[in-house]
Coordinates of C-alpha atoms in Angstrom, one line a residue:
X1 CA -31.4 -98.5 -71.3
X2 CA -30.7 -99.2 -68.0
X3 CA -27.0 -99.5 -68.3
X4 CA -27.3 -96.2 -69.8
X5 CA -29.0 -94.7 -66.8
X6 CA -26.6 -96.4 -64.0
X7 CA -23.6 -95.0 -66.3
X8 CA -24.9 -91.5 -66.5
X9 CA -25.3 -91.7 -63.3
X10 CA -22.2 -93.2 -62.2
X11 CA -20.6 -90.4 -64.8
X12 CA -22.2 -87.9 -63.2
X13 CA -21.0 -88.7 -59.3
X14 CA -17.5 -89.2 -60.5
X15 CA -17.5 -85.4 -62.1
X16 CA -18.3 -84.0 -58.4
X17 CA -15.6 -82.1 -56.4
X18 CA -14.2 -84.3 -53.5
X19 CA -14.1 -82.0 -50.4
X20 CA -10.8 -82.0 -48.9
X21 CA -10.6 -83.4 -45.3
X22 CA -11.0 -80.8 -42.9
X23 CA -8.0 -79.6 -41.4
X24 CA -8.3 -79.5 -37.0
X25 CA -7.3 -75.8 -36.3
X26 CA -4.4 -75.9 -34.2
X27 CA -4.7 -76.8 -30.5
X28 CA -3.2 -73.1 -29.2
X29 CA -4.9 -72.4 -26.2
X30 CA -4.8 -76.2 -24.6
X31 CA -1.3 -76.3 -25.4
X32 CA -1.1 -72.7 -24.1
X33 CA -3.3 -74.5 -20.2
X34 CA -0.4 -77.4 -20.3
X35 CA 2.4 -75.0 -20.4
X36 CA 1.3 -72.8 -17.6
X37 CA 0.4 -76.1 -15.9
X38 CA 3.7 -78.1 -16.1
X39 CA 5.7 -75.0 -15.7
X40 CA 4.6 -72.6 -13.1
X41 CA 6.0 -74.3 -10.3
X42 CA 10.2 -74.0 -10.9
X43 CA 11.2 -73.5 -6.9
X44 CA 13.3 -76.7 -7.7
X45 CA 14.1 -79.0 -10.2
X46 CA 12.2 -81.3 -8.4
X47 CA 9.6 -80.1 -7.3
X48 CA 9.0 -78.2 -11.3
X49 CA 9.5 -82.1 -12.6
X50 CA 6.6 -83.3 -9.9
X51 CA 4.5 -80.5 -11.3
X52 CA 5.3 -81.4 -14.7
X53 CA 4.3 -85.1 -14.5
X54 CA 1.1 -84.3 -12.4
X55 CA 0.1 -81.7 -15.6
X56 CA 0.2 -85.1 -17.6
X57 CA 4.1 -85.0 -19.3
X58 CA 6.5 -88.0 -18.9
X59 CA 10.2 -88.1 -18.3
X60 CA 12.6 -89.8 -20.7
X61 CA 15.6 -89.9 -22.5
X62 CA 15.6 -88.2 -26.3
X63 CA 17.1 -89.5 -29.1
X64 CA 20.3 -87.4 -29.6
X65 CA 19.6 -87.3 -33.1
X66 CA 16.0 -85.7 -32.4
X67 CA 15.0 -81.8 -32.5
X68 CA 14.7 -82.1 -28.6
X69 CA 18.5 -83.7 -28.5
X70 CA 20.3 -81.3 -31.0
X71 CA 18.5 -78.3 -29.0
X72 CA 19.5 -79.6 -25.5
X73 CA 23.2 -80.8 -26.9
X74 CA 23.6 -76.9 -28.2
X75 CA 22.0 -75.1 -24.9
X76 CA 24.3 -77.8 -23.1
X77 CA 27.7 -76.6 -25.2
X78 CA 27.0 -73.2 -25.0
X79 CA 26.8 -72.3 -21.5
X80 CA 29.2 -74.7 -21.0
X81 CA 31.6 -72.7 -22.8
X82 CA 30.0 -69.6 -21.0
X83 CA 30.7 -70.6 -17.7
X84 CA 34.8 -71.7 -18.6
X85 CA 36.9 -71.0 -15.5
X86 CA 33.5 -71.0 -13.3
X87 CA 34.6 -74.1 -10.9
X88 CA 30.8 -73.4 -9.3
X89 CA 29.1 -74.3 -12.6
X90 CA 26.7 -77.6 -12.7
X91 CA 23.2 -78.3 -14.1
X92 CA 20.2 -80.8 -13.9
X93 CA 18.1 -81.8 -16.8
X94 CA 15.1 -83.3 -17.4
X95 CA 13.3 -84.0 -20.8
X96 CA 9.2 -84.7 -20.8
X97 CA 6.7 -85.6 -23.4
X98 CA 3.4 -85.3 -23.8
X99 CA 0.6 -85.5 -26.8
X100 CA -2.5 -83.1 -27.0
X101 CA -4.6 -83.5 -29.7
X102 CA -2.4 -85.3 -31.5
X103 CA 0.6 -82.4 -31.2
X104 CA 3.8 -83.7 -29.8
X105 CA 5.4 -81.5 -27.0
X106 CA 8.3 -81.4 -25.6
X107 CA 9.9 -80.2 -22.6
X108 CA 12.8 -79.5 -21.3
X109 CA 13.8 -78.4 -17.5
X110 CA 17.3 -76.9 -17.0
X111 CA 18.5 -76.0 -14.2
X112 CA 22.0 -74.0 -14.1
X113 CA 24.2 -73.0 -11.6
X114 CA 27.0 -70.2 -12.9
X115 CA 29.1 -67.8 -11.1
X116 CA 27.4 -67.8 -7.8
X117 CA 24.1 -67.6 -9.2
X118 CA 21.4 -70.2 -9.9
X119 CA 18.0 -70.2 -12.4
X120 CA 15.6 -72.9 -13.3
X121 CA 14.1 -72.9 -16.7
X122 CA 11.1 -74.9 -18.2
X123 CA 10.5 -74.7 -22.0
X124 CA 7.9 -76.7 -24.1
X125 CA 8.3 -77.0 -27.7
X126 CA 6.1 -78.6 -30.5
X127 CA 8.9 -78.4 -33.0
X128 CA 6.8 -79.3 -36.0
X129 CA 3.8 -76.8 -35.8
X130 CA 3.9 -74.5 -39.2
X131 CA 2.4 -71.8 -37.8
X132 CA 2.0 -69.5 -34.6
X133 CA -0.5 -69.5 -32.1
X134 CA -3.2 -66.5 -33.4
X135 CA -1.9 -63.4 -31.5
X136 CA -5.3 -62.9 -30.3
X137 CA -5.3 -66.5 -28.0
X138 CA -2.1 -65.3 -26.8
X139 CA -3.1 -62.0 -25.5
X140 CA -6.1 -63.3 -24.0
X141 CA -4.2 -66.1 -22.2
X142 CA -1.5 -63.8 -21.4
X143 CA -4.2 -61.6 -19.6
X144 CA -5.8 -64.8 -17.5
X145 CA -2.7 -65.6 -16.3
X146 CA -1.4 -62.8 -15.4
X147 CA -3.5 -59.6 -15.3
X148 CA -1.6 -57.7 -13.8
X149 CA 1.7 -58.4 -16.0
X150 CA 3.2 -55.2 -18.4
X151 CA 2.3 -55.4 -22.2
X152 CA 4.8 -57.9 -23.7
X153 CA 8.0 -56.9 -25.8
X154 CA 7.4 -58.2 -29.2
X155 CA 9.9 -59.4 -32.0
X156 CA 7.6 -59.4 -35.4
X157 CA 9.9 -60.9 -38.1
X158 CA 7.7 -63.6 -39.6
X159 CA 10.6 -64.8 -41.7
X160 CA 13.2 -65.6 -38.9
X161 CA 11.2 -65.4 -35.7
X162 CA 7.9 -64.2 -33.9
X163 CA 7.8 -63.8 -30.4
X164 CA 5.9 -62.4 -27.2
X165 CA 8.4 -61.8 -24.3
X166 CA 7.4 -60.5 -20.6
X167 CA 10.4 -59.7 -19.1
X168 CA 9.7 -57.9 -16.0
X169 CA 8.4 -60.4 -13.3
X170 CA 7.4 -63.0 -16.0
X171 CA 3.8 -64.6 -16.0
X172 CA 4.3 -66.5 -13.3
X173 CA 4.8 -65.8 -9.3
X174 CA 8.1 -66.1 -8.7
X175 CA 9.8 -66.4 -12.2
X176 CA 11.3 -63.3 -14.2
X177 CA 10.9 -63.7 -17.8
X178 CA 8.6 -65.8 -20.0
X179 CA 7.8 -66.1 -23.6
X180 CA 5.8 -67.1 -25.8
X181 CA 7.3 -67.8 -29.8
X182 CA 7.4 -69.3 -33.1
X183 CA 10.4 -69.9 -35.2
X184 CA 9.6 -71.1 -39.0
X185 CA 10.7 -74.3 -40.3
X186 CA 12.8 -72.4 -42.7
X187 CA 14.2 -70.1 -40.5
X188 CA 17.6 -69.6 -40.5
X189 CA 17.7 -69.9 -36.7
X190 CA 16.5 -73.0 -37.0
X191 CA 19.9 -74.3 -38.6
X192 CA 22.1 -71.8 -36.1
X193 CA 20.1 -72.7 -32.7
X194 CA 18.3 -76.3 -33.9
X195 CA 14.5 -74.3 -32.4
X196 CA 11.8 -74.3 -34.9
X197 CA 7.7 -74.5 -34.6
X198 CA 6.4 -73.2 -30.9
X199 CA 8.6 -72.2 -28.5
X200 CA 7.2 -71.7 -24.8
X201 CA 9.7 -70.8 -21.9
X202 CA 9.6 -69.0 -18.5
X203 CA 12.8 -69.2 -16.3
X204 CA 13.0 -68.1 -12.1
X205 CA 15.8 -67.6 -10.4
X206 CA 16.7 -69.3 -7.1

């Protein structure tokens, strides 16, 4: 009789749904804080690589291989082949790391020389996030930042590539474009550029 109970029981417990494990809602506004944080200072490559490693990121050398290599490699070729005949063109990179809340980031600092003109760009990617930071956080991050800054231009293609772009004095003193994007991981831009999941980047001029 009692074998009977425990069984029943046992029966009983093994019938009841298992809860799936929760799922941690994506990180959007911290990762939103470390990006103004390693990238608002771009006066110098320097100087935006000091600010970068005192916001927490570390310098290193990717894997050419990696999503972080095959972006930098194609950026590389193409204003490479963009600045042909330019005897003034040169460039500095740097690649940084960092890990909040478990979300790999990378970024990139590129700093370009072409044609008698010189910009400094920072861009922080989490290439493996499957979706894009709610609009919502972005607009009310956007408006902390910067208060003063125009309403954004937006690109609204969900298949091939959403995107918040401020291109009139940027979000940041001193730059003159930022953005804020997503690209899906089956975008077809993905394949063409080697960019998918979050895309941050803000460039100045110097």
């Amino acid at each position: 009789m009692a074998g009977a109970a425990l069984l029943a029981v046992t029966s009983a417990a093994a019938a009841q749904p298992v809860a799936a494990p929760a799922v941690a809602a994506y990180p959007g506004r911290a990762v939103l804080d470390a990006f103004r944080a390693a990238c608002a200072d771009l006066s110098s490559l320097t100087a935006a690589e000091a600010t970068a490693t005192s916001a927490g990121f570390e310098t290193y050398t990717p894997d050419p291989a990696s999503p972080v290599g095959q972006l930098l490699d194609f950026g590389m070729k193409a204003g490479a082949d963009l600045a042909k005949g330019d005897d003034s063109y040169k460039t500095g990179v740097r690649v940084m790391r960092r890990t909040i809340e478990g979300r790999r980031l990378d970024l990139m600092l590129t700093d370009v020389t072409s044609y008698g003109s010189s910009s400094l760009g920072c861009r922080m990617v989490d290439f493996a996030a499957a979706a894009p930071i709610p609009a919502e956080t972005v607009q009310e991050w956007a408006k902390a930042t910067a208060p003063e800054a125009p309403k954004p231009t937006e690109i609204n293609e969900p298949a091939f590539i959403i995107s918040s772009i401020w291109a009139e004095g940027g979000l940041f003193p001193g730059h003159y474009k930022s953005q804020v994007g997503f690209v899906p991981q089956d975008s077809g831009l993905k394949q063409t550029f080697h960019l998918s999941g979050i895309n941050l980047m803000t460039q100045a001029r110097n």
